[in-house]
Coordinates of C-alpha atoms in Angstrom, one line a residue:
M3 CA -26.4 -44.8 8.3
K4 CA -24.3 -42.0 9.8
K5 CA -21.8 -42.5 7.0
N6 CA -24.5 -41.9 4.4
I7 CA -25.8 -38.8 6.1
I8 CA -22.3 -37.3 6.2
I9 CA -21.8 -38.1 2.5
L10 CA -25.1 -36.4 1.7
L11 CA -24.1 -33.3 3.7
L12 CA -20.8 -33.1 1.9
L13 CA -22.4 -33.4 -1.4
A14 CA -25.0 -30.7 -0.5
F15 CA -22.2 -28.3 0.6
S16 CA -20.1 -29.0 -2.5
V17 CA -23.0 -28.3 -4.8
D18 CA -23.7 -25.1 -2.9
T19 CA -20.1 -24.0 -3.4
Y20 CA -20.5 -24.2 -7.2
S21 CA -23.3 -21.6 -7.1
Q22 CA -22.9 -17.8 -6.7
I23 CA -22.4 -16.9 -3.1
T24 CA -25.5 -15.8 -1.2
P25 CA -25.8 -12.7 1.0
S26 CA -26.1 -14.9 4.1
Q27 CA -23.0 -16.8 3.2
V28 CA -21.1 -13.5 2.8
D29 CA -22.5 -12.4 6.2
E30 CA -21.2 -15.6 7.8
L31 CA -17.8 -15.3 6.1
V32 CA -17.3 -11.7 7.1
E33 CA -18.3 -12.2 10.7
K34 CA -15.8 -15.0 10.9
T35 CA -13.1 -12.9 9.4
L36 CA -13.8 -10.0 11.8
K37 CA -13.3 -12.2 14.8
T38 CA -10.3 -14.3 13.5
F39 CA -8.2 -11.4 12.4
N40 CA -9.4 -8.9 15.1
V41 CA -10.7 -6.4 12.5
P42 CA -13.2 -3.9 13.9
G43 CA -15.0 -3.1 10.6
I44 CA -15.3 -4.4 7.1
A45 CA -17.4 -3.4 4.1
V46 CA -18.0 -5.6 1.0
A47 CA -19.6 -5.1 -2.4
I48 CA -20.1 -7.5 -5.3
V49 CA -21.2 -6.4 -8.8
K50 CA -22.2 -8.8 -11.5
D51 CA -23.5 -8.1 -15.0
G52 CA -23.7 -4.4 -14.4
K53 CA -25.7 -4.7 -11.2
V54 CA -24.9 -4.5 -7.5
V55 CA -25.4 -8.0 -6.0
L56 CA -24.4 -7.0 -2.5
A57 CA -23.1 -3.9 -0.7
K58 CA -22.9 -4.0 3.0
G59 CA -21.0 -3.0 6.1
Y60 CA -20.0 -5.2 9.0
G61 CA -18.7 -4.5 12.5
V62 CA -17.8 -1.0 13.8
K63 CA -16.2 2.1 12.4
S64 CA -14.1 2.6 15.6
I65 CA -13.6 0.5 18.8
L66 CA -14.0 3.8 20.7
T67 CA -17.4 4.9 19.4
Q68 CA -18.8 1.4 18.4
E69 CA -20.7 3.0 15.5
K70 CA -21.8 0.5 12.9
V71 CA -20.2 0.3 9.4
D72 CA -22.7 0.5 6.6
A73 CA -22.4 0.5 2.8
N74 CA -21.8 4.3 2.8
T75 CA -19.1 4.3 5.4
L76 CA -15.9 5.8 4.0
F77 CA -12.5 4.1 4.1
G78 CA -9.2 5.3 2.8
I79 CA -8.7 3.1 -0.3
A80 CA -5.0 3.8 -0.4
S81 CA -3.2 2.4 -3.4
N82 CA -6.5 1.5 -5.1
S83 CA -6.3 5.3 -5.9
K84 CA -3.5 4.5 -8.4
A85 CA -6.1 3.2 -10.9
F86 CA -7.9 6.5 -10.7
T87 CA -4.6 8.2 -11.6
T88 CA -4.1 6.0 -14.7
A89 CA -7.7 6.5 -15.7
A90 CA -7.2 10.2 -15.6
L91 CA -4.1 9.8 -17.8
A92 CA -6.1 7.6 -20.1
M93 CA -8.7 10.4 -20.5
L94 CA -6.0 12.8 -21.4
V95 CA -4.6 10.3 -24.0
D96 CA -8.1 10.0 -25.5
E97 CA -8.2 13.7 -25.7
G98 CA -4.9 13.8 -27.6
R99 CA -3.3 15.9 -24.8
L100 CA -0.5 13.4 -24.1
K101 CA 0.8 9.9 -25.1
W102 CA 1.7 7.1 -22.8
D103 CA 5.3 7.1 -24.2
D104 CA 5.9 10.8 -24.0
K105 CA 9.0 11.6 -22.0
V106 CA 8.4 12.9 -18.5
T107 CA 10.9 15.7 -19.0
Q108 CA 8.6 17.0 -21.8
Y109 CA 6.1 18.0 -19.0
I110 CA 8.4 18.3 -16.0
P111 CA 11.8 19.5 -17.2
E112 CA 13.4 19.3 -13.7
F113 CA 12.6 15.6 -13.4
K114 CA 15.8 13.7 -12.9
M115 CA 16.7 10.1 -12.0
Y116 CA 20.1 8.8 -10.7
N117 CA 21.2 7.9 -14.2
D118 CA 21.2 10.5 -17.0
Y119 CA 20.2 8.0 -19.6
V120 CA 17.2 6.9 -17.5
T121 CA 16.2 10.5 -17.0
H122 CA 16.1 11.2 -20.7
E123 CA 14.3 7.9 -21.6
F124 CA 11.8 7.9 -18.7
T125 CA 8.2 7.9 -20.0
I126 CA 4.8 8.5 -18.5
R127 CA 4.3 4.7 -18.9
D128 CA 7.4 4.1 -16.8
L129 CA 6.0 6.3 -14.0
I130 CA 3.1 3.9 -13.5
T131 CA 4.4 0.5 -14.1
H132 CA 7.0 -0.2 -11.3
R133 CA 9.9 -0.9 -13.5
S134 CA 12.1 2.1 -12.8
G135 CA 15.1 0.2 -11.4
L136 CA 14.5 1.6 -8.0
G137 CA 14.1 -0.8 -5.1
L138 CA 10.9 -1.8 -3.3
G139 CA 9.3 1.4 -1.8
A140 CA 12.4 3.4 -2.5
G141 CA 12.2 6.9 -1.0
D142 CA 8.8 6.3 0.7
L143 CA 10.2 7.7 4.0
M144 CA 9.6 11.1 2.3
I145 CA 5.9 10.4 2.6
W146 CA 5.7 7.7 5.3
P147 CA 4.9 7.5 8.1
D148 CA 4.9 11.3 8.3
G149 CA 6.5 13.2 5.4
S150 CA 4.6 16.3 6.1
D151 CA 7.6 18.4 5.3
F152 CA 8.1 17.0 1.8
T153 CA 6.3 18.6 -1.2
P154 CA 5.9 17.0 -4.6
Q155 CA 8.6 19.3 -5.8
D156 CA 10.9 18.0 -3.1
I157 CA 10.2 14.5 -4.2
I158 CA 10.8 15.2 -7.8
R159 CA 14.1 16.9 -6.9
N160 CA 15.2 14.1 -4.6
L161 CA 14.6 11.2 -7.0
Q162 CA 18.1 11.8 -8.5
Y163 CA 19.6 10.7 -5.2
L164 CA 17.8 7.3 -5.0
K165 CA 20.2 4.6 -6.2
P166 CA 18.8 1.9 -8.6
V167 CA 19.0 -1.7 -7.5
S168 CA 18.3 -3.2 -10.9
S169 CA 18.5 -2.1 -14.6
F170 CA 15.9 0.4 -15.9
R171 CA 12.8 -1.6 -17.1
G172 CA 14.6 -4.8 -16.0
K173 CA 12.3 -6.0 -13.2
Y174 CA 9.3 -5.3 -11.0
D175 CA 9.7 -3.3 -7.8
Y176 CA 6.7 -1.6 -6.4
D177 CA 7.0 2.2 -5.9
N178 CA 4.8 5.1 -4.7
L179 CA 6.8 8.2 -5.5
L180 CA 6.5 8.0 -9.3
Y181 CA 2.7 8.0 -9.0
I182 CA 3.1 11.3 -7.2
V183 CA 5.0 12.5 -10.3
A184 CA 2.2 11.2 -12.5
G185 CA -0.2 13.3 -10.5
E186 CA 2.0 16.3 -11.3
V187 CA 1.9 15.4 -15.0
I188 CA -1.9 15.5 -14.9
Q189 CA -1.7 19.0 -13.4
K190 CA 0.7 20.2 -16.0
V191 CA -1.4 18.9 -18.9
S192 CA -4.9 19.6 -17.6
G193 CA -4.3 22.8 -15.6
K194 CA -6.1 21.1 -12.6
I195 CA -4.5 19.7 -9.5
W196 CA -4.9 16.0 -9.2
C197 CA -7.6 16.2 -6.6
D198 CA -9.7 18.6 -8.6
F199 CA -9.3 16.5 -11.8
I200 CA -10.3 13.2 -10.1
E201 CA -13.3 14.7 -8.3
E202 CA -14.6 16.8 -11.3
R203 CA -13.8 14.3 -14.1
I204 CA -14.3 10.9 -12.5
I205 CA -16.0 11.0 -9.0
K206 CA -18.7 13.6 -9.9
P207 CA -19.8 12.0 -13.3
L208 CA -20.1 8.6 -11.7
E209 CA -22.2 10.1 -8.9
M210 CA -19.8 8.7 -6.2
N211 CA -21.4 11.4 -4.1
N212 CA -19.8 10.6 -0.7
S213 CA -16.3 10.1 -2.0
A214 CA -13.4 12.6 -2.2
A215 CA -9.8 12.5 -3.6
S216 CA -8.4 13.1 -0.2
F217 CA -9.6 12.9 3.4
V218 CA -9.2 16.6 3.9
R219 CA -11.6 17.2 1.0
L220 CA -14.5 15.2 2.4
K221 CA -17.6 17.4 2.8
D222 CA -19.0 15.1 5.6
T223 CA -16.8 13.1 8.0
T224 CA -19.6 11.7 10.2
N225 CA -19.5 8.3 8.5
V226 CA -15.8 7.6 8.3
I227 CA -13.8 4.7 9.8
A228 CA -10.9 5.1 12.2
P229 CA -7.7 3.3 11.4
H230 CA -6.7 0.5 13.9
V231 CA -3.3 -1.1 14.5
P232 CA -2.4 -4.0 16.8
T233 CA 0.0 -2.4 19.2
D234 CA 1.8 -4.2 22.1
G235 CA -0.8 -6.9 22.0
K236 CA -3.9 -4.7 21.9
L237 CA -5.9 -3.1 19.1
K238 CA -5.4 0.7 19.1
V239 CA -7.0 3.6 17.3
I240 CA -4.2 5.6 15.6
S241 CA -4.0 9.1 14.1
R242 CA -5.2 9.2 10.5
Y243 CA -2.8 9.7 7.7
K244 CA -3.7 13.0 6.0
N245 CA -0.6 13.9 3.9
Q246 CA -1.9 15.3 0.6
T247 CA 1.5 14.9 -1.1
F248 CA 0.6 11.2 -1.3
D249 CA -2.9 11.7 -2.9
A250 CA -2.1 10.6 -6.5
A251 CA -0.8 7.3 -5.1
A252 CA -3.1 6.7 -2.2
G253 CA -5.4 9.6 -1.3
I254 CA -9.0 8.6 -2.1
Y255 CA -11.7 8.0 0.5
S256 CA -14.7 6.1 -0.7
S257 CA -17.4 3.5 0.2
V258 CA -18.5 0.2 -1.2
N259 CA -21.6 1.8 -2.6
D260 CA -19.5 4.4 -4.5
L261 CA -16.8 1.9 -5.5
S262 CA -19.5 -0.4 -7.0
K263 CA -20.1 2.4 -9.6
W264 CA -16.3 2.5 -10.3
M265 CA -16.2 -1.3 -10.8
I266 CA -19.1 -1.3 -13.1
L267 CA -17.5 1.5 -15.1
Q268 CA -14.3 -0.6 -15.4
L269 CA -16.2 -3.7 -16.4
Q270 CA -18.1 -1.6 -19.1
N271 CA -14.9 -0.5 -20.7
G272 CA -15.2 3.1 -19.4
K273 CA -18.9 3.5 -20.1
Y274 CA -21.5 4.5 -17.6
G275 CA -25.1 5.6 -17.3
S276 CA -28.4 3.6 -17.5
E277 CA -27.9 2.9 -21.2
K278 CA -24.1 3.1 -21.1
Q279 CA -24.6 6.3 -23.0
N280 CA -21.7 8.1 -21.4
S281 CA -17.9 7.4 -21.5
L282 CA -15.0 8.4 -19.3
F283 CA -12.4 6.7 -21.4
S284 CA -12.3 4.6 -24.5
E285 CA -12.3 0.8 -24.8
K286 CA -8.9 1.2 -26.5
E287 CA -7.3 2.9 -23.5
Q288 CA -9.1 0.4 -21.2
N289 CA -7.4 -2.4 -23.0
E290 CA -4.0 -0.5 -22.7
M291 CA -4.5 -0.2 -19.0
W292 CA -5.2 -4.0 -18.8
Q293 CA -2.1 -5.1 -20.8
L294 CA 1.0 -6.5 -19.1
Q295 CA 3.6 -3.9 -18.9
T296 CA 6.0 -5.3 -16.2
I297 CA 6.3 -9.1 -15.6
I298 CA 6.0 -10.4 -12.1
P299 CA 7.3 -14.0 -11.6
S300 CA 4.5 -16.5 -10.9
A301 CA 4.2 -20.2 -10.5
T302 CA 1.4 -22.5 -11.3
K303 CA -0.4 -23.7 -8.2
A304 CA -3.8 -25.0 -7.4
P305 CA -6.5 -23.9 -7.2
Y306 CA -5.9 -20.8 -9.4
N307 CA -3.2 -22.3 -11.8
T308 CA -1.7 -18.8 -12.5
H309 CA 0.7 -19.0 -15.4
F310 CA 1.4 -15.4 -16.0
S311 CA 1.2 -12.3 -13.9
G312 CA 2.4 -8.7 -14.0
Y313 CA 1.5 -5.1 -13.7
G314 CA -0.5 -3.1 -16.2
L315 CA -1.3 0.6 -15.9
G316 CA -2.5 1.0 -12.3
W317 CA -3.6 -2.7 -12.0
F318 CA -2.1 -6.1 -11.2
L319 CA -3.0 -8.6 -13.9
S320 CA -3.0 -12.4 -13.9
D321 CA -4.7 -15.5 -15.3
I322 CA -6.8 -17.2 -12.7
K323 CA -8.3 -20.6 -13.8
G324 CA -8.4 -19.4 -17.4
Y325 CA -9.8 -16.0 -16.7
K326 CA -8.2 -12.6 -16.7
Q327 CA -8.0 -11.2 -13.1
V328 CA -7.6 -7.4 -12.8
T329 CA -6.9 -6.4 -9.2
H330 CA -5.2 -4.0 -6.7
T331 CA -4.7 -3.7 -3.1
G332 CA -4.2 -0.6 -0.9
G333 CA -2.6 0.0 2.5
L334 CA -2.3 2.9 4.8
E335 CA -1.4 2.5 8.5
G336 CA -4.5 0.9 10.0
I337 CA -6.4 0.5 6.7
V338 CA -6.1 -2.1 4.0
T339 CA -8.3 -2.7 0.9
Q340 CA -8.7 -4.8 -2.3
I341 CA -10.6 -4.4 -5.5
T342 CA -10.8 -7.4 -7.9
L343 CA -12.4 -7.6 -11.3
F344 CA -13.0 -10.5 -13.7
P345 CA -13.9 -8.8 -17.0
E346 CA -15.0 -12.1 -18.8
L347 CA -17.3 -12.8 -15.9
N348 CA -18.5 -9.3 -15.6
L349 CA -17.7 -9.6 -11.9
G350 CA -16.3 -7.2 -9.4
I351 CA -15.5 -7.5 -5.7
V352 CA -14.3 -4.9 -3.3
V353 CA -13.4 -5.4 0.4
L354 CA -12.5 -2.5 2.7
T355 CA -11.2 -2.9 6.2
N356 CA -10.1 -0.6 9.1
Q357 CA -7.2 -2.7 10.4
Q358 CA -4.0 -3.7 8.5
S359 CA -4.5 -7.4 8.2
G360 CA -4.1 -8.2 4.6
A361 CA -5.2 -11.8 5.4
A362 CA -8.7 -10.5 6.1
F363 CA -9.5 -9.0 2.7
R364 CA -7.7 -11.9 0.9
A365 CA -9.9 -14.5 2.7
I366 CA -13.1 -12.7 1.8
T367 CA -12.2 -11.9 -1.8
N368 CA -10.9 -15.4 -2.6
T369 CA -13.9 -17.2 -1.0
I370 CA -16.3 -15.1 -3.0
K371 CA -14.5 -15.3 -6.3
D372 CA -14.1 -19.1 -5.9
T373 CA -17.9 -19.6 -6.0
Y374 CA -18.0 -17.8 -9.3
L375 CA -15.1 -19.7 -10.7
D376 CA -16.5 -23.1 -9.7
I377 CA -13.6 -23.9 -7.4
P378 CA -14.3 -26.2 -4.4
Y379 CA -14.5 -24.5 -1.0
T380 CA -11.3 -23.7 0.8
D381 CA -11.4 -22.3 4.4
Y382 CA -9.2 -19.3 3.6
V383 CA -9.9 -17.8 7.0
E384 CA -8.3 -20.6 8.7
L385 CA -5.6 -21.1 6.0
Y386 CA -4.5 -17.4 6.2
R387 CA -4.8 -17.4 10.0
K388 CA -2.3 -20.1 10.3
G389 CA 0.0 -18.5 7.7
E390 CA -0.2 -15.1 9.5
K391 CA 0.5 -16.8 12.8
D392 CA 3.5 -18.7 11.5
N393 CA 5.0 -15.6 9.9
A394 CA 4.4 -13.5 13.0
S395 CA 5.9 -16.2 15.2
K396 CA 9.1 -16.4 13.1
A397 CA 9.4 -12.6 13.0
D398 CA 8.8 -12.4 16.7
K399 CA 11.5 -14.8 17.5
S400 CA 14.1 -12.8 15.6
T401 CA 13.1 -9.5 17.1
E402 CA 12.8 -10.9 20.5
A403 CA 16.3 -12.2 20.2
V404 CA 17.6 -8.7 19.4
W405 CA 15.8 -7.1 22.3
A406 CA 17.0 -9.9 24.7
I407 CA 20.6 -9.0 23.9
V408 CA 19.7 -5.3 24.4
A409 CA 18.2 -6.1 27.8
K410 CA 21.2 -8.2 28.8
N411 CA 23.5 -5.4 27.9
Q412 CA 21.5 -3.0 30.1
K413 CA 21.5 -5.5 33.0
D414 CA 25.3 -5.9 32.6
K415 CA 25.6 -2.1 32.7
L416 CA 28.0 -2.0 29.8
K417 CA 29.7 1.3 29.5
I418 CA 29.2 2.8 26.1
D419 CA 30.9 6.1 25.0
H420 CA 27.9 7.8 23.5
K421 CA 29.9 10.8 22.4
K422 CA 31.4 8.6 19.7
Y423 CA 28.0 8.5 18.0
T424 CA 26.2 11.8 18.8
G425 CA 25.9 14.5 16.2
L426 CA 24.0 15.8 13.2
Y427 CA 23.8 13.4 10.2
T428 CA 22.4 14.1 6.8
D429 CA 21.1 12.1 3.9
N430 CA 20.8 13.5 0.4
W431 CA 17.1 12.9 0.0
F432 CA 15.8 12.4 3.6
G433 CA 17.6 15.4 5.1
D434 CA 18.9 15.7 8.7
I435 CA 18.7 13.5 11.8
L436 CA 20.1 14.3 15.2
I437 CA 21.6 11.6 17.4
S438 CA 21.7 13.2 20.9
E439 CA 22.5 12.1 24.5
K440 CA 20.2 13.0 27.4
K441 CA 20.7 11.7 30.9
G442 CA 23.0 8.9 29.7
K443 CA 20.6 7.7 27.0
L444 CA 20.8 8.0 23.2
F445 CA 18.0 9.4 21.1
F446 CA 17.1 9.6 17.4
N447 CA 15.1 12.6 15.9
S448 CA 14.3 13.2 12.3
K449 CA 14.1 16.9 11.3
R450 CA 11.8 16.5 8.3
S451 CA 9.7 13.6 9.5
P452 CA 9.1 14.4 13.2
Q453 CA 7.2 11.2 14.0
L454 CA 10.4 9.3 13.5
A455 CA 11.8 9.7 17.0
G456 CA 12.9 7.2 19.6
E457 CA 15.5 5.8 21.9
I458 CA 18.6 4.1 20.8
F459 CA 20.0 1.0 22.6
F460 CA 23.4 -0.7 22.4
Y461 CA 23.2 -4.0 20.6
K462 CA 26.7 -5.1 19.8
D463 CA 30.0 -3.7 18.3
N464 CA 28.9 -0.4 16.6
T465 CA 25.4 -1.5 16.0
F466 CA 22.4 -0.2 17.9
A467 CA 18.7 -0.9 18.1
L468 CA 16.2 2.0 17.6
K469 CA 12.8 1.7 19.3
W470 CA 10.3 4.3 18.0
N471 CA 8.3 6.3 20.4
N472 CA 5.2 5.5 18.4
R473 CA 4.8 1.8 19.0
S474 CA 2.1 1.4 16.3
F475 CA 4.8 1.7 13.6
N476 CA 6.0 -1.9 14.2
A477 CA 9.2 -0.8 12.4
D478 CA 12.0 -0.8 14.9
A479 CA 15.4 -0.5 13.2
F480 CA 19.0 -1.3 13.4
L481 CA 21.6 1.6 13.3
F482 CA 25.0 0.7 11.9
F483 CA 27.7 3.3 12.8
E484 CA 30.9 3.6 10.8
L485 CA 33.9 4.9 12.7
D486 CA 36.8 7.0 11.4
E487 CA 40.5 6.5 12.2
N488 CA 39.9 8.5 15.5
G489 CA 37.1 6.1 16.6
K490 CA 34.3 8.5 16.0
S491 CA 31.2 7.8 13.9
N492 CA 31.4 9.5 10.5
A493 CA 28.5 7.7 8.8
L494 CA 25.4 5.8 9.6
K495 CA 23.2 3.2 7.8
M496 CA 19.9 1.5 8.9
K497 CA 17.7 -1.4 8.2
P498 CA 14.5 -2.8 9.7
I499 CA 14.9 -5.3 12.5
S500 CA 11.8 -7.4 11.6
E501 CA 11.3 -8.9 8.2
L502 CA 7.6 -8.1 8.5
T503 CA 8.3 -4.3 8.6
D504 CA 6.2 -2.5 5.9
F505 CA 8.3 -1.9 2.8
S506 CA 7.6 1.9 3.0
Y507 CA 10.0 2.1 6.0
D508 CA 12.8 1.9 3.5
F509 CA 15.6 2.5 6.1
Q510 CA 18.0 0.5 4.0
D511 CA 18.0 3.3 1.3
L512 CA 19.3 5.9 3.7
D513 CA 23.0 6.8 3.6
F514 CA 23.8 9.3 6.5
V515 CA 26.9 11.2 6.7
R516 CA 27.9 13.0 9.9
V517 CA 28.2 16.7 9.3
R518 CA 28.9 18.0 12.8
E519 CA 29.1 16.8 16.4

């Protein structure tokens, strides 16, 4: 009898999973996600067949205020802003004011890459497809975690110093800086700065009334989340990222109510209005944005059986159980987000969070989309919890081993000649750093990115470990000093200690030379 009851329950659940997810099921899913991944607040929206099925907030905007998240609560959508940049370019293409394959130097003559051939051949399409030949996140330290001293013009000038790691258009490596350049192209062509163009030509027509192209441009900040980062075992509210140089790649603040309108626009091929009577961009350019430009290796694996994946123009593209999936994620410190579209199903899903666990938005998105794809239920919350725990455990072991050696060195009171390493060092694109000694301790200070400051500890040989003063960075780094024939440091390289360090801390791309003691 018990066996029959269990079978009936399983059948009932399996039937339910093949129907569209209900609001109460979403509530249960998100509440479970909040607790499992220690995320204070999440907002979710689903659009289907041109209508909003669900738009709702969960949890709190800040652990300090305990104010509730709602459907109008604003989150930084980070790199989901990139699709707004490509949409703006598509509008200019529709107007005949530029072409995707125009050379960048046609609009920005001072644009220069490391290789002259690449400089001359680099197109607007190349700016937005992550195939430049530069490494993952190359040069991001000009904008991350601080970068307040770097202007777009500085970034354009410094691109020439970033060494490629692969052939031009040869492979996919995600970058942010070239989207900043794309924003400058929009300004050159339209006569409007990126923020003005996005707000006047996209946000306003779509009546995304609470949104803005940058946090500093929000008219009302009473309903905005605070970013949260797990720091030394506790969740902490951190300072908000506000650097406007990054806007064309990651600047927009929006809500699930407003982003529902953006998703419906995308699913209607650029049309909007009660009768689809208005258009932001043409179906032709919509199709261009949703064509594979850069291949990303993928392997067929259940339940999605993805055979092909890649990057289009501002969107990741893949086949998911026979359907085209158009998606993007976004991450700022303490904020991660995801937008997912299935054009053939006329389905859109957005998940916004105020903590940086990517597992949280993936668990919610995948659970929701599986119900529309007739895929049997998977407990993604548990699956990703285990994966996240395993990855963190592996990374923790490696970093703990490093700091254990540092602690032993301190206990043994090893005598280190700090004067061999102190001095002013410079990198072509990042600028100056100072290695100084105070009261028998070594310190690192960046001139152009002041938040990058911390104490340096001896590790072994001429290798040191750098611990940032701001512990929410989770990005401690190795320093590798090179000595000259007199035993004094004349150069310095870096790399992250933990393999889980965010790729925008691209310490490995720095190449410091000592310029004075």
